[in-house]
Structure formats: structure tokens, C-alpha cells
Amino acid sequence: MPRVARRRNPENPHHVMCRSISEVTLFRNDSDKIKYLQLMALYCKKFKCSILAYCLMDTHVHIQLDPQGCDISKYMHGLNLCYAQYYNRKYKRRGPVFQGRFLSKVIDVDEHNLIVSAYIHNNPKNLPSYSDCVDTYCFSSYGIYLGKYHVDYGILNTNFILSQFSNNPDVTKTVYSDFVTSCNNVTQKQKQFEIIDSYTSKEHYEYRSERYIYYRDLTPRKVIETVAEVFNISTPDFIQIKYNHSVTSFKAISIFLMRCLRDYSYKDICKEVGNLTLLLIFVVEGLNLSYLNK
């Protein structure tokens, strides 16, 4: 039976959920969860996207992903493939770790972003130790929203959600906390919208944090021309020059930008600029790693 086409919109946040196969615990300990968060951070930097909320449970993950123009499938494929390789290597096993494709739903109504955020942050409520204190679960972004934890791995954008509740930063966290608690046992959509209406701000905002969208429509030629201009390269077609190490780093920057801001694969890039040498791929991946680890 063919797969159902996934509904995607690179300009809207998505609620993403992925689960381990039935016989596997996705995160066997805290270090596994930390590793997954670190990988989320690496791929957020690589694809220039951000996270609005997350919660890592033992068998599944909830992510409120703001793609900011990127392809969420490429983000999630890279993230989960990298984690599966880590997991199999660490626990000396083979085979799949995740249960099929990740699930995702486009969030194209502002109020739904608030509902999804509260739902994700309430996820630990079924754990006996956290039923009445979900904000203390350290592998959820909720504690960071409330200022109880400060290690967000550089992935989290809290301003977009919090800015919906108050113009006063001193009261925003309290109002948001009350909102999440109020949504704890509410399932009816109409009730959820009533709660949102009672908690969100009616004030006139002088400033509201906006999400930033990176439009990834630059042609490969435009990328190459821009790199040549920025680095004062006299030969516009430097990308075609072979056996000249003086332009290798500029080639790598061009290819890195095509992968980061155009979502091109190496195969796509080869079609545009010619075959890549193994050395150049190593340079690009080295650039990726040094950039991602900043």
C-alpha cells in the first residue's frame, strides 16, 4: 500500500512525534536523552531552524519544530538516522530503532501553537514522580520556559510562545505556567480555545518576537557569485577550477551554503557544479562540524 503524502509547509511550525519500535526503549538512560538533544542542536544549526518546545520520554519524542524554511523531512531524517547509528553502536545491536516514519502535523493557526506547546509540556504528567510537577522534568523544554533550567543546547525559541501571553516579561512565565496547568486535563477543542482566550494578552504590543523564515530559493549560480563577491575572488567560475588548493575552501563554503540554505544533497550539487572529489566532501563536512560545534 503506498504511503500517504506528508503535508508540509516549511514556513509553519510542525508538531513532530517519533516512537521507538515496540521491543526497544528509545532512551535507556539520561545520557541517551542528552545525546539526542545535542544532535537536535547540531541539525538545528545545520538547517537554520529552531525548536519551540520538546519533550523526550523513554519510548517517544515530541518536538514542536519551527523549520524556518527548511525541509523537515531532511531535518528529522538526519537527526534520527544519526541517533540510531549512535544507539546501535553503543548497545551493540543492529536494525531499526524508530517505528516507521516520524509523524508530523502542520500548525497553521497561531492558537494551535499554544495548545501544542501545552500538550508537549504536560507529557510527563503520567510519570508517577512528575504527575503534579511536570515543570521539574529536565528533558522537557518546560523548565527552560519557566527559568528553572538554562541549558537549552542553543535550540529553543521561547519568545514566540511567551510573547502571546503578556507584554511584561516579569509576569509572562507565571501566566504561561498557569495556562499549561489549565490545559492539563482539557481535551475538548472548544474548552482549549476558551482557556487560550482567558490567558493570552489583549494588550497593544510595541514589540512582539517574530519567527524568522529563511527563504531557500537561491540558485546555485547565485550562491557561487555571492561567495566570489564576498571573498573578492576574481574568477567567478572558481567552482569549476580543478587541482588548485587555493580555492578549495571557497568551494567548500559554496557547497556548504547550498546544503544549508538550499537543502541540496551532494547528488544535487554534483548535477549543478560537477562531480565532487572525496577531499572536497571531507572539507565540507569538516566545515559543517566546525560550524555546528560553535
Short mmCIF file of C-alpha atoms in Angstrom, two decimals:
data_model
loop_
_atom_site.label_atom_id
_atom_site.label_comp_id
_atom_site.label_asym_id
_atom_site.label_seq_id
_atom_site.Cartn_x
_atom_site.Cartn_y
_atom_site.Cartn_z
CA MET A 1 0.00 0.00 0.00
CA PRO A 2 1.57 3.37 -0.98
CA ARG A 3 2.46 5.88 1.69
CA VAL A 4 0.18 8.84 2.24
CA ALA A 5 1.90 12.03 1.17
CA ARG A 6 3.05 14.04 4.16
CA ARG A 7 1.53 17.50 4.46
CA ARG A 8 4.33 20.00 4.91
CA ASN A 9 4.78 23.73 4.93
CA PRO A 10 8.34 24.96 5.51
CA GLU A 11 7.05 28.32 6.71
CA ASN A 12 4.88 26.94 9.54
CA PRO A 13 5.74 25.14 12.78
CA HIS A 14 5.05 21.40 12.93
CA HIS A 15 4.17 19.06 15.76
CA VAL A 16 6.51 16.11 15.23
CA MET A 17 6.32 12.80 17.08
CA CYS A 18 8.53 9.74 16.67
CA ARG A 19 8.47 6.48 18.59
CA SER A 20 10.80 3.52 19.00
CA ILE A 21 9.91 0.06 17.75
CA SER A 22 7.94 -1.93 20.32
CA GLU A 23 10.82 -4.03 21.66
CA VAL A 24 13.24 -1.11 22.09
CA THR A 25 13.43 1.58 24.77
CA LEU A 26 14.40 4.67 22.82
CA PHE A 27 16.34 6.25 25.70
CA ARG A 28 17.80 3.79 28.19
CA ASN A 29 19.32 6.47 30.41
CA ASP A 30 19.83 10.21 30.77
CA SER A 31 22.97 10.18 28.62
CA ASP A 32 20.92 8.91 25.67
CA LYS A 33 18.49 11.81 26.06
CA ILE A 34 21.34 14.28 26.31
CA LYS A 35 22.83 12.82 23.12
CA TYR A 36 19.52 13.26 21.29
CA LEU A 37 19.28 16.89 22.42
CA GLN A 38 22.85 17.51 21.28
CA LEU A 39 22.01 16.05 17.87
CA MET A 40 18.88 18.21 17.71
CA ALA A 41 21.13 21.22 18.28
CA LEU A 42 23.57 20.14 15.56
CA TYR A 43 20.83 19.74 12.99
CA CYS A 44 19.10 22.96 14.03
CA LYS A 45 22.32 24.81 13.26
CA LYS A 46 22.90 22.88 10.08
CA PHE A 47 19.42 23.59 8.69
CA LYS A 48 18.97 27.03 10.30
CA CYS A 49 15.78 26.09 12.16
CA SER A 50 14.65 26.16 15.78
CA ILE A 51 12.54 24.34 18.36
CA LEU A 52 9.52 25.88 20.09
CA ALA A 53 9.02 23.01 22.54
CA TYR A 54 10.21 19.46 23.12
CA CYS A 55 9.78 16.54 25.48
CA LEU A 56 11.84 13.34 25.46
CA MET A 57 10.13 10.33 27.02
CA ASP A 58 11.62 6.84 27.32
CA THR A 59 9.87 5.47 24.23
CA HIS A 60 8.97 8.53 22.18
CA VAL A 61 9.74 12.16 21.39
CA HIS A 62 7.56 15.23 20.90
CA ILE A 63 9.03 18.21 19.07
CA GLN A 64 7.38 21.49 18.14
CA LEU A 65 9.68 22.26 15.22
CA ASP A 66 9.89 25.64 13.54
CA PRO A 67 11.56 24.81 10.20
CA GLN A 68 12.09 28.46 9.25
CA GLY A 69 12.02 27.44 5.61
CA CYS A 70 13.86 24.12 5.75
CA ASP A 71 12.60 20.68 4.74
CA ILE A 72 11.51 19.00 7.99
CA SER A 73 11.93 15.55 6.43
CA LYS A 74 15.63 16.18 5.85
CA TYR A 75 16.00 17.53 9.39
CA MET A 76 14.25 14.56 11.02
CA HIS A 77 15.89 12.01 8.74
CA GLY A 78 19.35 13.31 9.61
CA LEU A 79 18.56 13.58 13.33
CA ASN A 80 17.01 10.13 13.74
CA LEU A 81 19.50 8.36 11.47
CA CYS A 82 22.40 9.82 13.43
CA TYR A 83 20.80 8.86 16.75
CA ALA A 84 20.02 5.32 15.52
CA GLN A 85 23.67 4.87 14.50
CA TYR A 86 24.79 6.08 17.92
CA TYR A 87 22.25 3.81 19.66
CA ASN A 88 23.17 0.67 17.72
CA ARG A 89 26.86 1.30 18.15
CA LYS A 90 26.53 1.93 21.90
CA TYR A 91 24.31 -1.06 22.61
CA LYS A 92 25.90 -3.40 20.05
CA ARG A 93 22.74 -4.09 18.11
CA ARG A 94 21.50 -3.97 14.53
CA GLY A 95 18.31 -2.97 12.81
CA PRO A 96 15.82 -0.11 13.09
CA VAL A 97 15.39 1.92 16.24
CA PHE A 98 12.43 4.10 15.24
CA GLN A 99 8.95 2.86 14.39
CA GLY A 100 8.49 3.77 10.74
CA ARG A 101 8.34 7.38 9.60
CA PHE A 102 8.02 10.19 12.09
CA LEU A 103 4.53 11.67 12.41
CA SER A 104 4.01 15.36 11.78
CA LYS A 105 1.21 17.88 11.64
CA VAL A 106 1.43 21.40 10.27
CA ILE A 107 0.43 24.07 12.81
CA ASP A 108 -1.07 26.80 10.67
CA VAL A 109 -3.20 28.56 13.30
CA ASP A 110 -1.44 30.67 15.95
CA GLU A 111 -3.68 29.42 18.76
CA HIS A 112 -2.82 25.83 17.90
CA ASN A 113 0.84 26.59 18.62
CA LEU A 114 -0.14 27.36 22.20
CA ILE A 115 -2.19 24.17 22.51
CA VAL A 116 0.65 22.04 21.12
CA SER A 117 3.15 23.71 23.43
CA ALA A 118 0.98 22.98 26.48
CA TYR A 119 0.34 19.40 25.33
CA ILE A 120 4.06 18.70 24.89
CA HIS A 121 4.94 20.26 28.24
CA ASN A 122 2.25 18.21 30.00
CA ASN A 123 3.59 14.93 28.61
CA PRO A 124 5.43 13.84 31.81
CA LYS A 125 2.20 14.01 33.85
CA ASN A 126 1.75 10.22 33.55
CA LEU A 127 5.09 9.58 35.24
CA PRO A 128 4.48 8.99 38.98
CA SER A 129 7.29 11.32 40.03
CA TYR A 130 6.06 14.20 37.86
CA SER A 131 2.25 13.99 37.95
CA ASP A 132 1.98 17.27 39.86
CA CYS A 133 5.27 18.89 38.86
CA VAL A 134 5.81 18.48 35.11
CA ASP A 135 7.95 21.62 35.15
CA THR A 136 10.69 19.74 37.02
CA TYR A 137 11.14 17.13 34.27
CA CYS A 138 14.54 18.12 32.90
CA PHE A 139 14.17 16.53 29.45
CA SER A 140 11.31 18.82 28.54
CA SER A 141 11.67 22.44 27.49
CA TYR A 142 9.05 23.49 30.08
CA GLY A 143 11.58 24.10 32.84
CA ILE A 144 13.55 26.34 30.47
CA TYR A 145 10.40 28.33 29.69
CA LEU A 146 9.93 28.96 33.40
CA GLY A 147 13.59 29.74 34.04
CA LYS A 148 14.24 26.64 36.17
CA TYR A 149 16.77 25.23 33.72
CA HIS A 150 19.11 27.15 31.47
CA VAL A 151 20.77 24.50 29.29
CA ASP A 152 18.77 24.66 26.05
CA TYR A 153 21.63 23.50 23.78
CA GLY A 154 21.01 26.56 21.61
CA ILE A 155 17.90 25.06 20.01
CA LEU A 156 14.99 26.73 21.78
CA ASN A 157 12.97 29.80 20.83
CA THR A 158 10.78 30.61 23.84
CA ASN A 159 9.96 34.18 22.79
CA PHE A 160 7.42 33.25 20.14
CA ILE A 161 5.16 31.36 22.59
CA LEU A 162 5.72 33.54 25.66
CA SER A 163 5.08 36.76 23.74
CA GLN A 164 1.46 35.67 23.26
CA PHE A 165 0.73 35.91 26.99
CA SER A 166 1.98 39.25 28.23
CA ASN A 167 3.93 42.33 27.32
CA ASN A 168 5.53 42.23 30.75
CA PRO A 169 8.43 39.74 31.00
CA ASP A 170 8.10 39.68 34.79
CA VAL A 171 4.64 38.10 34.65
CA THR A 172 4.83 36.15 31.38
CA LYS A 173 6.31 32.97 32.89
CA THR A 174 3.70 32.87 35.65
CA VAL A 175 0.83 33.34 33.21
CA TYR A 176 2.25 30.69 30.88
CA SER A 177 2.65 28.26 33.79
CA ASP A 178 -1.00 28.80 34.77
CA PHE A 179 -2.02 28.26 31.16
CA VAL A 180 -0.15 24.94 30.85
CA THR A 181 -1.64 23.73 34.14
CA SER A 182 -5.13 24.70 32.98
CA CYS A 183 -4.67 22.67 29.80
CA ASN A 184 -3.55 19.60 31.74
CA ASN A 185 -6.84 17.70 31.67
CA VAL A 186 -8.64 19.52 28.88
CA THR A 187 -9.29 17.57 25.68
CA GLN A 188 -12.20 19.39 24.06
CA LYS A 189 -11.01 21.88 21.46
CA GLN A 190 -13.66 24.44 22.39
CA LYS A 191 -12.52 24.35 26.03
CA GLN A 192 -8.91 24.77 24.91
CA PHE A 193 -9.75 27.88 22.95
CA GLU A 194 -11.68 29.29 25.91
CA ILE A 195 -8.59 28.80 28.09
CA ILE A 196 -6.38 30.45 25.47
CA ASP A 197 -8.73 33.41 25.27
CA SER A 198 -8.65 33.87 29.03
CA TYR A 199 -4.85 33.76 29.33
CA THR A 200 -3.47 35.39 26.20
CA SER A 201 -2.73 39.08 26.22
CA LYS A 202 -5.11 41.73 24.88
CA GLU A 203 -2.51 44.46 25.31
CA HIS A 204 -1.18 46.54 22.45
CA TYR A 205 2.36 45.32 21.80
CA GLU A 206 5.13 47.71 20.95
CA TYR A 207 7.24 44.63 20.23
CA ARG A 208 6.34 41.03 19.52
CA SER A 209 9.00 38.46 18.78
CA GLU A 210 8.51 37.24 15.23
CA ARG A 211 9.62 33.97 13.72
CA TYR A 212 12.25 34.36 11.03
CA ILE A 213 11.90 32.50 7.73
CA TYR A 214 14.99 31.78 5.63
CA TYR A 215 13.83 31.69 2.03
CA ARG A 216 15.89 28.94 0.48
CA ASP A 217 15.36 29.79 -3.16
CA LEU A 218 18.83 30.93 -4.12
CA THR A 219 20.11 29.29 -7.28
CA PRO A 220 23.50 27.53 -7.11
CA ARG A 221 24.84 30.19 -9.51
CA LYS A 222 23.74 32.97 -7.14
CA VAL A 223 25.43 31.22 -4.20
CA ILE A 224 28.68 30.90 -6.14
CA GLU A 225 28.56 34.53 -7.33
CA THR A 226 27.91 35.75 -3.78
CA VAL A 227 30.84 33.75 -2.37
CA ALA A 228 33.08 35.15 -5.14
CA GLU A 229 31.96 38.69 -4.34
CA VAL A 230 32.32 38.39 -0.55
CA PHE A 231 35.81 36.87 -0.77
CA ASN A 232 36.97 39.02 -3.69
CA ILE A 233 37.60 36.06 -5.97
CA SER A 234 38.44 37.34 -9.42
CA THR A 235 37.31 34.18 -11.22
CA PRO A 236 33.51 33.81 -10.98
CA ASP A 237 33.71 30.21 -12.16
CA PHE A 238 36.17 29.19 -9.45
CA ILE A 239 33.90 26.27 -8.60
CA GLN A 240 34.98 24.60 -11.85
CA ILE A 241 38.72 25.01 -11.26
CA LYS A 242 40.46 21.70 -10.59
CA TYR A 243 43.73 20.88 -8.88
CA ASN A 244 44.03 24.29 -7.21
CA HIS A 245 44.06 24.12 -3.44
CA SER A 246 43.84 27.91 -3.10
CA VAL A 247 40.12 27.80 -3.96
CA THR A 248 39.24 24.57 -2.12
CA SER A 249 37.96 26.37 0.96
CA PHE A 250 35.79 28.69 -1.17
CA LYS A 251 34.34 25.69 -3.00
CA ALA A 252 33.60 24.14 0.37
CA ILE A 253 31.83 27.29 1.59
CA SER A 254 29.71 27.39 -1.57
CA ILE A 255 28.72 23.74 -1.25
CA PHE A 256 28.06 24.14 2.47
CA LEU A 257 25.68 27.03 1.75
CA MET A 258 23.90 25.02 -0.91
CA ARG A 259 23.38 22.21 1.61
CA CYS A 260 22.41 24.52 4.47
CA LEU A 261 20.29 27.16 2.74
CA ARG A 262 19.12 25.25 -0.29
CA ASP A 263 18.74 21.75 1.20
CA TYR A 264 20.73 20.29 -1.68
CA SER A 265 22.15 16.79 -1.38
CA TYR A 266 25.65 16.06 -2.68
CA LYS A 267 23.98 14.34 -5.64
CA ASP A 268 22.01 17.51 -6.40
CA ILE A 269 25.15 19.63 -6.12
CA CYS A 270 27.06 17.34 -8.49
CA LYS A 271 24.39 17.94 -11.11
CA GLU A 272 24.84 21.68 -10.74
CA VAL A 273 28.59 22.14 -10.38
CA GLY A 274 30.17 18.87 -11.48
CA ASN A 275 31.48 15.87 -9.58
CA LEU A 276 32.87 16.42 -6.09
CA THR A 277 36.15 14.93 -5.05
CA LEU A 278 36.38 12.94 -1.85
CA LEU A 279 38.77 15.58 -0.47
CA LEU A 280 36.23 18.35 -1.06
CA ILE A 281 33.49 16.36 0.68
CA PHE A 282 35.78 15.92 3.68
CA VAL A 283 36.45 19.68 3.71
CA VAL A 284 32.71 20.44 3.55
CA GLU A 285 31.90 18.01 6.33
CA GLY A 286 34.75 19.47 8.38
CA LEU A 287 33.24 22.91 7.81
CA ASN A 288 29.87 21.52 8.86
CA LEU A 289 31.29 20.10 12.08
CA SER A 290 33.27 23.21 12.99
CA TYR A 291 30.23 25.39 12.28
CA LEU A 292 27.85 23.13 14.13
CA ASN A 293 30.05 22.96 17.22
CA LYS A 294 30.32 26.72 17.67
#
